Coordinates of C-alpha atoms in Angstrom, one line a residue:
X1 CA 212.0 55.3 193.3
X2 CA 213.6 58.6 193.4
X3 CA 214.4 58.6 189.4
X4 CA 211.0 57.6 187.9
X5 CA 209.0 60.1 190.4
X6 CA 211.5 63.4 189.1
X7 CA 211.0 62.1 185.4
X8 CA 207.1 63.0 185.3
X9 CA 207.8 66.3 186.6
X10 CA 210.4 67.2 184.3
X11 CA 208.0 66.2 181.7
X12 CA 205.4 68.6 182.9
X13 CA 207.5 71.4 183.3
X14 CA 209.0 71.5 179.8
X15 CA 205.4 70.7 178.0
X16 CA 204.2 73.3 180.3
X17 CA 207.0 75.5 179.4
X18 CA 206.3 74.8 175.9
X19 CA 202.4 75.4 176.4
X20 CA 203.2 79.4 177.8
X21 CA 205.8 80.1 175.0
X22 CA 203.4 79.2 172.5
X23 CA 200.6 80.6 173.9
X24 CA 202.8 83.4 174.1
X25 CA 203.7 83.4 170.5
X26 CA 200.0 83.3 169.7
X27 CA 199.2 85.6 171.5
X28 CA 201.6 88.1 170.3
X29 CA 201.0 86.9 166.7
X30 CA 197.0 87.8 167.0
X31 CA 197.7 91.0 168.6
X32 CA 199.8 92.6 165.6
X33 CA 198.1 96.0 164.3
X34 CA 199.7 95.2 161.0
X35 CA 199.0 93.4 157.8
X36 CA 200.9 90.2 157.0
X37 CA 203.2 90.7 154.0
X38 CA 201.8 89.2 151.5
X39 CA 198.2 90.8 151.7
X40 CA 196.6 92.3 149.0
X41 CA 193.4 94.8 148.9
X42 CA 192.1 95.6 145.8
X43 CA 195.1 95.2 144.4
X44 CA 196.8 97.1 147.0
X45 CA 199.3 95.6 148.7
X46 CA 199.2 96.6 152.1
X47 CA 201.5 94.4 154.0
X48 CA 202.9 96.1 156.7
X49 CA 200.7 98.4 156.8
X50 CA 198.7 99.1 160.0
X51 CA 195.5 98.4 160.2
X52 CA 195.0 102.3 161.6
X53 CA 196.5 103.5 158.2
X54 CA 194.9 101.4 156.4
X55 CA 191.3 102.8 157.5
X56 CA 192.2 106.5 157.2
X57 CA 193.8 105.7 153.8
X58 CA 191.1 103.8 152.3
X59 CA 189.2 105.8 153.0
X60 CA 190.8 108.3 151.1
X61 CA 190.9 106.6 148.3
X62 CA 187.6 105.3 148.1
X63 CA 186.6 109.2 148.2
X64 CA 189.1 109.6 145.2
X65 CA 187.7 106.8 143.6
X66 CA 184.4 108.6 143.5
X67 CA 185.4 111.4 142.5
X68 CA 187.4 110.1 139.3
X69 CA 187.0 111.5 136.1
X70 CA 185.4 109.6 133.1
X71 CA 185.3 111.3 129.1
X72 CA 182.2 110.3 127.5
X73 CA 182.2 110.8 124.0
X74 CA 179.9 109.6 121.0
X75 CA 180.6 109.8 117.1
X76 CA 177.7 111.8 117.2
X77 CA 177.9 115.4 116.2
X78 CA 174.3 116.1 118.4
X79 CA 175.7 114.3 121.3
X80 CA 178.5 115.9 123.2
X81 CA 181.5 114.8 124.9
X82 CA 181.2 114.9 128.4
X83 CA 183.2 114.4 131.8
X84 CA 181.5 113.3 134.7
X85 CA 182.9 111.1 137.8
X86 CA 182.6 107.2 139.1
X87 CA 180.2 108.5 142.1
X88 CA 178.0 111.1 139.6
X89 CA 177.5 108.0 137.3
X90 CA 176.6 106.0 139.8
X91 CA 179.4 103.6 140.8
X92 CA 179.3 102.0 144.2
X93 CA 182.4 100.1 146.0
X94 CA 180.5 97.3 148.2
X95 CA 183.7 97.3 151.4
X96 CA 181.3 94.3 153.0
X97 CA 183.8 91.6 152.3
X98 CA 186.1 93.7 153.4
X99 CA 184.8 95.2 156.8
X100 CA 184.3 91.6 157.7
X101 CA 187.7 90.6 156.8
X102 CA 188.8 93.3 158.9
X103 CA 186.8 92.9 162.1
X104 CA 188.3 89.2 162.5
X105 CA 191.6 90.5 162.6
X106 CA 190.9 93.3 165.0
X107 CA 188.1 91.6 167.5
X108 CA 187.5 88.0 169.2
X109 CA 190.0 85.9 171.4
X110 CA 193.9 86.2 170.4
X111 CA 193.8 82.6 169.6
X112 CA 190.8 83.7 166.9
X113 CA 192.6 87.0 165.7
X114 CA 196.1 84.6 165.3
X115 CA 193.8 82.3 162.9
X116 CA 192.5 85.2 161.2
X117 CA 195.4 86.8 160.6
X118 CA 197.1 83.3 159.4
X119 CA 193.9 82.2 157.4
X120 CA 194.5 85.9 155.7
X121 CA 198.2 86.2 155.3
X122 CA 198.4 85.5 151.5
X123 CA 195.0 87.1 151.0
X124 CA 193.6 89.1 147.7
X125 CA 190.5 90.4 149.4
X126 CA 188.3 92.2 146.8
X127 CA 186.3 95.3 146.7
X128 CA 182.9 94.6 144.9
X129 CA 182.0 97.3 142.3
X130 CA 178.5 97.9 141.2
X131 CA 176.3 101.0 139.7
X132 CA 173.3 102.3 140.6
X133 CA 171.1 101.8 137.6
X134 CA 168.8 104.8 138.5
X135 CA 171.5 106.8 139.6
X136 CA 173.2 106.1 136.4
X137 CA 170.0 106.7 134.4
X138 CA 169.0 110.1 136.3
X139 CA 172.5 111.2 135.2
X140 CA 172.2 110.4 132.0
X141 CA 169.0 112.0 131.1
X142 CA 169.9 115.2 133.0
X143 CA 173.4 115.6 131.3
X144 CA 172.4 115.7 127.8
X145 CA 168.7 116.8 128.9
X146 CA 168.4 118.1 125.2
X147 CA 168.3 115.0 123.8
X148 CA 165.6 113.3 126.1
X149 CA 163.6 116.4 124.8
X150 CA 163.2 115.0 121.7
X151 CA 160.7 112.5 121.1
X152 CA 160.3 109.8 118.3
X153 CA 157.1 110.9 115.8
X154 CA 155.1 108.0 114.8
X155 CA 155.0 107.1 110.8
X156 CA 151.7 108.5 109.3
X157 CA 149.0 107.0 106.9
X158 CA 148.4 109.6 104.4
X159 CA 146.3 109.5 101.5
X160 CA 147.7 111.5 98.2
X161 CA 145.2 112.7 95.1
X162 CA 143.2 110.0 93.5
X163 CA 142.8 108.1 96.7
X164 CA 146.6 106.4 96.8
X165 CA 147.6 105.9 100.2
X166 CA 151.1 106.6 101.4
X167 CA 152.7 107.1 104.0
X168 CA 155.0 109.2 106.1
X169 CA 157.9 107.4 107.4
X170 CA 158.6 108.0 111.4
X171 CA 161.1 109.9 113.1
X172 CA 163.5 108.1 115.3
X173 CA 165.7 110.3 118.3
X174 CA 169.0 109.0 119.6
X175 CA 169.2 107.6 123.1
X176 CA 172.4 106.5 125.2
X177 CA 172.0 102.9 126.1
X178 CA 172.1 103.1 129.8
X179 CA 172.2 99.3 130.2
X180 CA 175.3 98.6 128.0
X181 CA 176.9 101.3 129.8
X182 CA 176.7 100.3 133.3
X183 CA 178.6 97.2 131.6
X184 CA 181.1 98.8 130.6
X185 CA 181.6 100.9 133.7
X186 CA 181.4 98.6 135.7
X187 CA 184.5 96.5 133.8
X188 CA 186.6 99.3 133.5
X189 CA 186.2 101.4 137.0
X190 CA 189.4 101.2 138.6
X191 CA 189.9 100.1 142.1
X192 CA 192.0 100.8 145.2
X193 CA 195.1 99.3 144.2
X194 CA 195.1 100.6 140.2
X195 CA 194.2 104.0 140.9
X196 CA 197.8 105.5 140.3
X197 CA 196.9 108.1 137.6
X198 CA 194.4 111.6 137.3
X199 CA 194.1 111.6 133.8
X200 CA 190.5 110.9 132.7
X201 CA 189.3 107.6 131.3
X202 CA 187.8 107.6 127.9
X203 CA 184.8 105.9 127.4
X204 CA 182.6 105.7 124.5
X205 CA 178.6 105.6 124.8
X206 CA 176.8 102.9 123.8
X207 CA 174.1 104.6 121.6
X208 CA 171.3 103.6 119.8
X209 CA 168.0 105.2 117.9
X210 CA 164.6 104.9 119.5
X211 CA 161.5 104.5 117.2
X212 CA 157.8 105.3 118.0
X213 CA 155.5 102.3 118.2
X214 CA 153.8 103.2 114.8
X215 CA 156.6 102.8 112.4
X216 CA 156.3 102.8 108.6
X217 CA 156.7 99.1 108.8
X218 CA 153.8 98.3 111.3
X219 CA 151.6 100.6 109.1
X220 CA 152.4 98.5 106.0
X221 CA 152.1 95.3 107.9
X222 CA 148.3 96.1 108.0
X223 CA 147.5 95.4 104.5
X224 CA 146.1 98.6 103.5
X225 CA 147.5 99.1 100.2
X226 CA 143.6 101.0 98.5
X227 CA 139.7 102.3 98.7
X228 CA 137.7 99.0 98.6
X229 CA 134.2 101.3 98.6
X230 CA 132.8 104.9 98.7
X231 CA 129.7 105.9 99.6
X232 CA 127.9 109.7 99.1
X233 CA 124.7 110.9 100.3
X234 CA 122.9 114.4 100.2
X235 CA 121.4 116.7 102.5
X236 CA 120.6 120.2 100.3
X237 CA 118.9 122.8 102.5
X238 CA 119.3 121.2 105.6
X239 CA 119.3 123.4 108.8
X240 CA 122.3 124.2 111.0
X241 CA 121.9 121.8 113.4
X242 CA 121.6 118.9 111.2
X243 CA 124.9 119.8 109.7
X244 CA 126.2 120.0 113.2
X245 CA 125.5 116.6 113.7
X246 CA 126.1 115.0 110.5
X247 CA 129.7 116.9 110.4
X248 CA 130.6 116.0 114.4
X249 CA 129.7 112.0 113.6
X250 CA 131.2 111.9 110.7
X251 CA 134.6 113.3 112.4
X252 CA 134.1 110.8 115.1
X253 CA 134.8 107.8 112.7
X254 CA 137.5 109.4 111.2
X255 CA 140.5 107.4 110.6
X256 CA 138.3 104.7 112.8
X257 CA 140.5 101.6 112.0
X258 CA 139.3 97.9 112.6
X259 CA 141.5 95.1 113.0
X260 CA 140.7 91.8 111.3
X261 CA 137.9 90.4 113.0
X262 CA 136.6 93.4 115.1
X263 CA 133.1 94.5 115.4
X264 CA 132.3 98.1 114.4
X265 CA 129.6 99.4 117.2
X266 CA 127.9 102.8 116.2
X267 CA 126.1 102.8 119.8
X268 CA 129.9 104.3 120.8
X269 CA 130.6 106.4 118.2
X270 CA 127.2 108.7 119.3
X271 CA 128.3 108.6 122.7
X272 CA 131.9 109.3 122.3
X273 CA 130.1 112.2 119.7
X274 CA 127.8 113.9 122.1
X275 CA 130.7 113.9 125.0
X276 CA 132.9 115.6 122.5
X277 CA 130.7 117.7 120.3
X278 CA 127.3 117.8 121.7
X279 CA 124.3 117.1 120.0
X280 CA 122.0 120.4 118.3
X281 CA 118.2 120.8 117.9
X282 CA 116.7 118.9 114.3
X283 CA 113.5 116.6 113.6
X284 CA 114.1 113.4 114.7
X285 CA 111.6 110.0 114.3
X286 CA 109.5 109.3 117.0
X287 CA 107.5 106.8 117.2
X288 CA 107.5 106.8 113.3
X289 CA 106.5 110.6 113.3
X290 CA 109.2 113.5 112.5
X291 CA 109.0 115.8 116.0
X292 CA 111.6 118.6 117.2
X293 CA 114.5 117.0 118.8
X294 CA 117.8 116.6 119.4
X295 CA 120.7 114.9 116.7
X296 CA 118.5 114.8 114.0
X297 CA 120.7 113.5 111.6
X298 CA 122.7 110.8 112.7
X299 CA 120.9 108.1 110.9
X300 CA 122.7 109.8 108.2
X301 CA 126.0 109.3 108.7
X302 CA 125.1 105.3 109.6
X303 CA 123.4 104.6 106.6
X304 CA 126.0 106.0 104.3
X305 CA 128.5 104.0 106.6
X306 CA 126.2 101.3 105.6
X307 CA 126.0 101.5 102.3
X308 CA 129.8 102.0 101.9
X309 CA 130.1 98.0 103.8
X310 CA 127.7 96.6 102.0
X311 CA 129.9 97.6 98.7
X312 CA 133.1 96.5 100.2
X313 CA 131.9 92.7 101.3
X314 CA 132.1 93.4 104.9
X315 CA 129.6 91.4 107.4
X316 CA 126.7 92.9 108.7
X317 CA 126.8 92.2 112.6
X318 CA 123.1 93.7 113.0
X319 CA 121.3 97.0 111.2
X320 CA 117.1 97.5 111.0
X321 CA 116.0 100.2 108.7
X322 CA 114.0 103.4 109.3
X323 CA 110.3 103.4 109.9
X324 CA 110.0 105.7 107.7
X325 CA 111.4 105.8 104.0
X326 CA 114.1 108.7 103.9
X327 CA 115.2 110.7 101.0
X328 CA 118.9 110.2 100.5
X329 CA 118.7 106.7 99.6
X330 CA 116.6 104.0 98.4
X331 CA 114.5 101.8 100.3
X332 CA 116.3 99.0 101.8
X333 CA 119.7 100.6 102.1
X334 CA 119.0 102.7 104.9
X335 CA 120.1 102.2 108.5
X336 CA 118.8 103.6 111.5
X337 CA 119.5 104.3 115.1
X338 CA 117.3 104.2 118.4
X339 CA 119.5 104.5 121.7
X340 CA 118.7 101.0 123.4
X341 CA 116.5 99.6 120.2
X342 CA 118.2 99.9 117.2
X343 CA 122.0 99.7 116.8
X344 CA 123.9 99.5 113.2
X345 CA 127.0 97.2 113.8
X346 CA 129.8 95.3 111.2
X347 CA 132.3 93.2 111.6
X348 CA 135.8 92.8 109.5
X349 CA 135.8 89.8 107.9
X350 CA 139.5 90.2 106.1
X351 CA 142.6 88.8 106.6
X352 CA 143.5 93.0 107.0
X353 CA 142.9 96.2 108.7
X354 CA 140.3 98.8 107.5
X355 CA 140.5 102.4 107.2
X356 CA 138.1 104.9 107.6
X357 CA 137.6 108.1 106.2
X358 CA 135.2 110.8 105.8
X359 CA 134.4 114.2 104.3
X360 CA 131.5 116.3 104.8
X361 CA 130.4 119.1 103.3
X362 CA 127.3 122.0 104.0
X363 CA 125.3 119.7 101.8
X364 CA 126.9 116.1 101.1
X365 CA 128.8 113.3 103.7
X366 CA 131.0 110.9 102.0
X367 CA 132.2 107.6 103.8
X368 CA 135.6 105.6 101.8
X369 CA 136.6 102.4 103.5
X370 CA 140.5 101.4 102.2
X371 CA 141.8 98.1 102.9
X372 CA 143.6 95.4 100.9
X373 CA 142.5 96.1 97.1
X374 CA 141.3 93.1 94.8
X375 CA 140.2 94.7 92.1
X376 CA 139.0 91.4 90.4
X377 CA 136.3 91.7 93.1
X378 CA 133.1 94.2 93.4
X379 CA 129.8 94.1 94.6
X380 CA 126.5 95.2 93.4
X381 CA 124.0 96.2 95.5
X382 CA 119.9 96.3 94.4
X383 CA 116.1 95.9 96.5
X384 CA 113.5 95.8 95.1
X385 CA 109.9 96.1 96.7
X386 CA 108.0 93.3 97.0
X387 CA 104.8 94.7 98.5
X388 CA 103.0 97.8 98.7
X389 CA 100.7 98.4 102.0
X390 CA 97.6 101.0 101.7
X391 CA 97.5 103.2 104.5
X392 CA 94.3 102.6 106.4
X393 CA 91.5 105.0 107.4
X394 CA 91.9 106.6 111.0
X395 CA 88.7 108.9 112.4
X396 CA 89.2 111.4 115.0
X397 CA 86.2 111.9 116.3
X398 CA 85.2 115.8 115.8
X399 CA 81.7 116.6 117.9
X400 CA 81.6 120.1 116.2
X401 CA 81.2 118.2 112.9
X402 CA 77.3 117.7 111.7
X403 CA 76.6 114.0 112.5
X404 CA 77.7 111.4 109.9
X405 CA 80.1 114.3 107.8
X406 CA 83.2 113.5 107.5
X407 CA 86.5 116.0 106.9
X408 CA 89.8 114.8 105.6
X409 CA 92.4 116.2 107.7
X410 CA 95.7 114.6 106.0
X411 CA 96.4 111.8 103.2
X412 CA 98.5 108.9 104.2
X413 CA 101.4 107.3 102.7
X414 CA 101.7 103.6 101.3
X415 CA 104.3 101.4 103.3
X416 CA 106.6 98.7 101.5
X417 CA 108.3 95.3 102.2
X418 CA 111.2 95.2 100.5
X419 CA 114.2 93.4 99.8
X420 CA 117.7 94.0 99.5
X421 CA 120.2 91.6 97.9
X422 CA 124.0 92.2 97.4
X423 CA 125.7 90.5 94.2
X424 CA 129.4 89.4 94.0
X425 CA 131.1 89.8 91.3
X426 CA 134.4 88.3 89.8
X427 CA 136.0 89.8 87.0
X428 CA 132.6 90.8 85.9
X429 CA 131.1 87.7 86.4
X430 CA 128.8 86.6 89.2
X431 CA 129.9 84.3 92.2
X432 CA 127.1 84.4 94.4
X433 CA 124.2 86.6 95.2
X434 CA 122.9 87.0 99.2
X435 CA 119.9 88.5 100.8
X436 CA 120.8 90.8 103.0
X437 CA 117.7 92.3 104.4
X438 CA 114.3 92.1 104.5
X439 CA 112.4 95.5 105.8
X440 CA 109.3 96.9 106.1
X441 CA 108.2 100.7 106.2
X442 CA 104.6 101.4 107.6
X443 CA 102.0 103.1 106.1
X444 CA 100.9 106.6 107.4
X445 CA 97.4 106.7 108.0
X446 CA 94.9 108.4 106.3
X447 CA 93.3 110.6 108.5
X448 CA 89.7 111.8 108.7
X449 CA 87.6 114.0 111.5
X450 CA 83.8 112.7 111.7
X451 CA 80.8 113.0 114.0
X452 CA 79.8 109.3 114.7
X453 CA 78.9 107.9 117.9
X454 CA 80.4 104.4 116.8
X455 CA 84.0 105.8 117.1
X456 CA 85.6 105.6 120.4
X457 CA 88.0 108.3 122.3
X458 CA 91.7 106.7 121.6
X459 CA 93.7 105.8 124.3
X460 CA 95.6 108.6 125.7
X461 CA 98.3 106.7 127.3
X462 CA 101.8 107.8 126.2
X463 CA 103.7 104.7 124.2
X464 CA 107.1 104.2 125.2
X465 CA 109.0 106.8 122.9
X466 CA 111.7 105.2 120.6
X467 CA 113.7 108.1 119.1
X468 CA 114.8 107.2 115.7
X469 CA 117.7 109.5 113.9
X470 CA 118.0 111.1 117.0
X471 CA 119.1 111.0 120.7
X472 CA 115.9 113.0 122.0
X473 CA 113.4 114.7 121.7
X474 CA 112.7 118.5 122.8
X475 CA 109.4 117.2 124.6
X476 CA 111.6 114.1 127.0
X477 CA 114.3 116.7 127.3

C-alpha cells in the first residue's frame, strides 16, 4: 500500500518540476530584448541586436534613407542633370509591417512574446517602399520649372496665294514622364540593409514630347484639301455703320468650321456679334419699310453666306428671302434675317469638315467655303420670275384737298414670285436640277391723298414690328 500511494506523488512532483522549468524557460525566452540570430530587416541582419538599438538605429537610417542622393540626367541638351534626394522625390518607407512585427515581440503574455519571437526567428521582415505621385510630380515641375514654361503650339490651317491651303505643323515641348519614373524609383531605392555607400545613384529620366491637341495630322484628317465656292457682294457708298456691321459679322464667321453633319445657325453668329462688337445705327426693314435702326446690314453678310452654299452643294436647313428686293443680288438669292421670325441656317452634308473664310473690304464682303475639292463637280445657280404683282392704289384721306381731287404722293413698286433652281453639274454635264426656293416680294403701294367721304380713317394700331436686316429699330430702342 505504501509503494503504489508514493509512486503518484513522485509523478507529480517531477511533471510539476518539469512544468516550472519550462515555464521558466519560456518565460525567459519571451522576455529577451534581443533579436534572434537569424533575423533579417530590410536586408539588415540584426540578430543580436537589441530591440532598443534597433529603434534608435533605424531610425537613423530611415532619415539617411531620405536624405540619399539620386543624379538625374537626360540626353537632352535643354534638360539638365540634376541631384535631388529619395524624400525630395517623394519616396516613402511604409515601417507598418514592421511596427507590428515589433510590438509582438515586445508586448502581450511571455508565453505570446516566446511564440513571437520563435514564429520570427528566421524572419526577412520587409520595409514597403512607395512614392508619392504628387510629391514626385510637384518636384518635378518645380526643378526644371523652365521647361513646364513652355507650352506645345497647335498646328495651324493657313491658306497660301491662289487659295492653296497649308498648313503649319505644331510645336511639341519635352516633358519628364513622371509615371515611368516613379517605376523606376521605386525599383531601384535602396533599403535599410543595402544602404552601405554615399555615392549618388544615377538615374536616367524617362522623357517624352508633348503635342497640342491640334496637330498637323488631325488638321489633315478633316479632309480639307481646297475652295469648293466663293461668293462676293457690293456695298459702294455705304455709311459707317453699315460697314461696322457687315465687317464685325463677317469676322464672327471667320475660320467658322462645321463638322460633317452640323447645322450652321446664323441666329448665334448675331448674338455672339453684338456681345463682341456691338451693333451701329443703319436703315433696317421694318415691316417691309426701310426705317433708322440698328445693324443694318447683316442680311448682307447672310445672303452672301448664302449664295456661297448654294454653289458648294450644301443643304439648306431653312432661309426666307427679303420683303423687299435688295440691290446686291438677284431676286431669289437673297437671305434675310428677323430676330425670332426669320433665321438662315445650313447643314454639312459631306463626308468632311468645312472652312470658312471671309474678307471685307470699305465697299465689298467676300464669303470662300474650302472643303474636300471635286473638281468634276460644280453647280449653277439661276431664278427666274414667274409673276409680276402691280402695286395697288392706297388713299390717304386729305380733308384740305377739294372734294373728289386726288394728289399722288408716291409711286409704288411691282412685287415678284420667283423661283430659284440650282443645277448640278458633272464634268460639264448635268446630273440633276432642284428647286430650291420659291419667294415672293410685295408690291409697294401706290399712294394717293384725296377728299372722299367713302374712304375710311386706317387703323392706327401698331403691327407687331418684324425687323428685317437689322436687330432694331431707333423707334423700339
Amino acid at each position: 500500500m505504501t509503494r503504489s500511494f508514493r509512486n503518484p506523488i513522485l509523478y507529480f512532483s517531477v511533471a510539476l518540476g518539469l512544468f516550472v522549468t519550462c515555464g521558466t524557460a519560456l518565460y525567459i525566452y519571451g522576455s529577451q530584448s534581443t533579436f534572434s540570430g537569424n533575423v533579417t530587416i530590410a536586408g539588415w541582419r540584426v540578430g543580436g541586436m537589441s530591440y532598443a538599438s534597433f529603434q534608435l538605429e533605424s531610425e537613423q537610417r530611415l532619415k539617411r534613407l531620405a536624405a540619399f542622393p539620386v543624379l538625374l540626367h537626360t540626353s537632352y541638351p535643354e534638360i539638365t542633370a540634376k541631384e535631388l534626394s529619395l524624400g525630395q522625390l517623394g519616396i516613402r518607407y511604409d515601417k507598418s509591417l514592421l511596427t507590428q512585427s515589433l510590438k509582438q515581440l515586445t508586448s502581450g503574455s511571455p508565453f505570446e512574446r516566446a511564440k513571437a519571437r520563435w514564429t520570427l526567428r528566421d524572419a526577412n521582415i520587409p520595409l514597403n517602399v512607395s512614392v508619392d505621385s504628387a510629391a514626385l510630380t510637384a518636384t518635378v515641375k518645380e526643378t526644371w520649372k523652365e521647361l513646364y514654361t513652355k507650352q506645345p503650339v497647335a498646328a495651324k490651317r493657313i491658306l497660301q496665294s491662289q487659295d492653296q491651303v497649308a498648313y503649319e505643323p505644331e510645336r511639341n515641348v519635352l516633358r519628364i514622364d513622371t509615371e515611368h519614373l516613379q517605376e523606376e524609383l521605386q525599383s531601384i531605392a535602396p533599403s535599410l540593409g543595402t544602404l552601405t555607400h554615399t555615392a549618388p545613384l544615377g538615374l536616367s529620366l524617362p522623357v517624352y514630347e508633348m503635342s497640342p491637341s491640334v496637330t498637323m495630322a488631325s488638321l489633315k484628317q478633316q479632309g480639307i484639301d481646297g475652295k469648293i465656292s466663293e461668293f462676293t457682294t457690293s456695298f459702294p457708298q455705304s455709311g459707317e455703320g453699315r460697314v461696322h456691321n457687315i465687317r464685325a459679322t463677317a469676322t464672327s464667321i471667320q475660320d467658322y468650321l462645321m463638322a460633317p453633319g452640323d447645322t450652321f445657325d446664323y441666329s448665334k453668329i448675331i448674338t455672339q456679334t453684338e456681345a463682341k462688337f456691338g451693333y451701329k445705327e443703319a436703315p433696317v426693314i421694318l415691316n417691309g419699310v426701310l426705317v433708322p435702326g440698328i445693324g443694318g446690314g447683316i442680311c448682307q453678310v447672310s445672303t452672301t453666306l448664302y449664295n456661297a452654299v448654294l454653289r458648294s452643294g450644301l443643304e439648306i436647313v431653312e432661309r426666307r428671302n427679303h420683303s423687299l428686293p435688295v440691290s446686291y443680288v438677284p431676286l431669289g438669292q437673297d437671305a434675310t434675317f428677323a430676330s425670332g421670325y426669320i433665321n438662315f441656317k445650313f447643314r454639312n452634308n459631306t463626308p468632311s469638315y468645312v472652312w470658312i473664310r471671309t474678307i471685307t473690304t470699305d465697299s465689298a464682303v467676300t464669303v470662300k467655303l474650302f472643303g474636300h475639292q471635286t473638281p468634276a463637280i460644280t453647280y449653277d445657280i439661276a431664278s427666274k420670275i414667274v409673276e409680276t404683282i402691280q402695286p395697288p392704289i392706297k388713299y390717304v384721306n386729305n380733308p384740305s384737298l377739294r372734294p373728289g381731287l386726288e394728289r399722288p404722293i408716291s409711286t409704288g413698286k411691282v412685287g415678284y414670285k420667283v423661283e430659284t433652281y440650282r443645277t448640278k453639274r458633272e464634268n460639264g454635264t448635268i446630273v440633276s436640277t432642284e428647286l430650291i426656293s420659291k419667294d415672293q416680294y410685295s408690291p409697294v403701294p401706290t399712294v394717293v391723298a384725296a377728299n372722299r367721304k367713302d374712304l375710311q380713317t386706317e387703323d392706327s394700331a401698331p403691327k407687331q414690328p418684324m425687323v428685317e436686316d437689322g436687330v432694331s429699330t431707333l423707334a423700339v430702342q
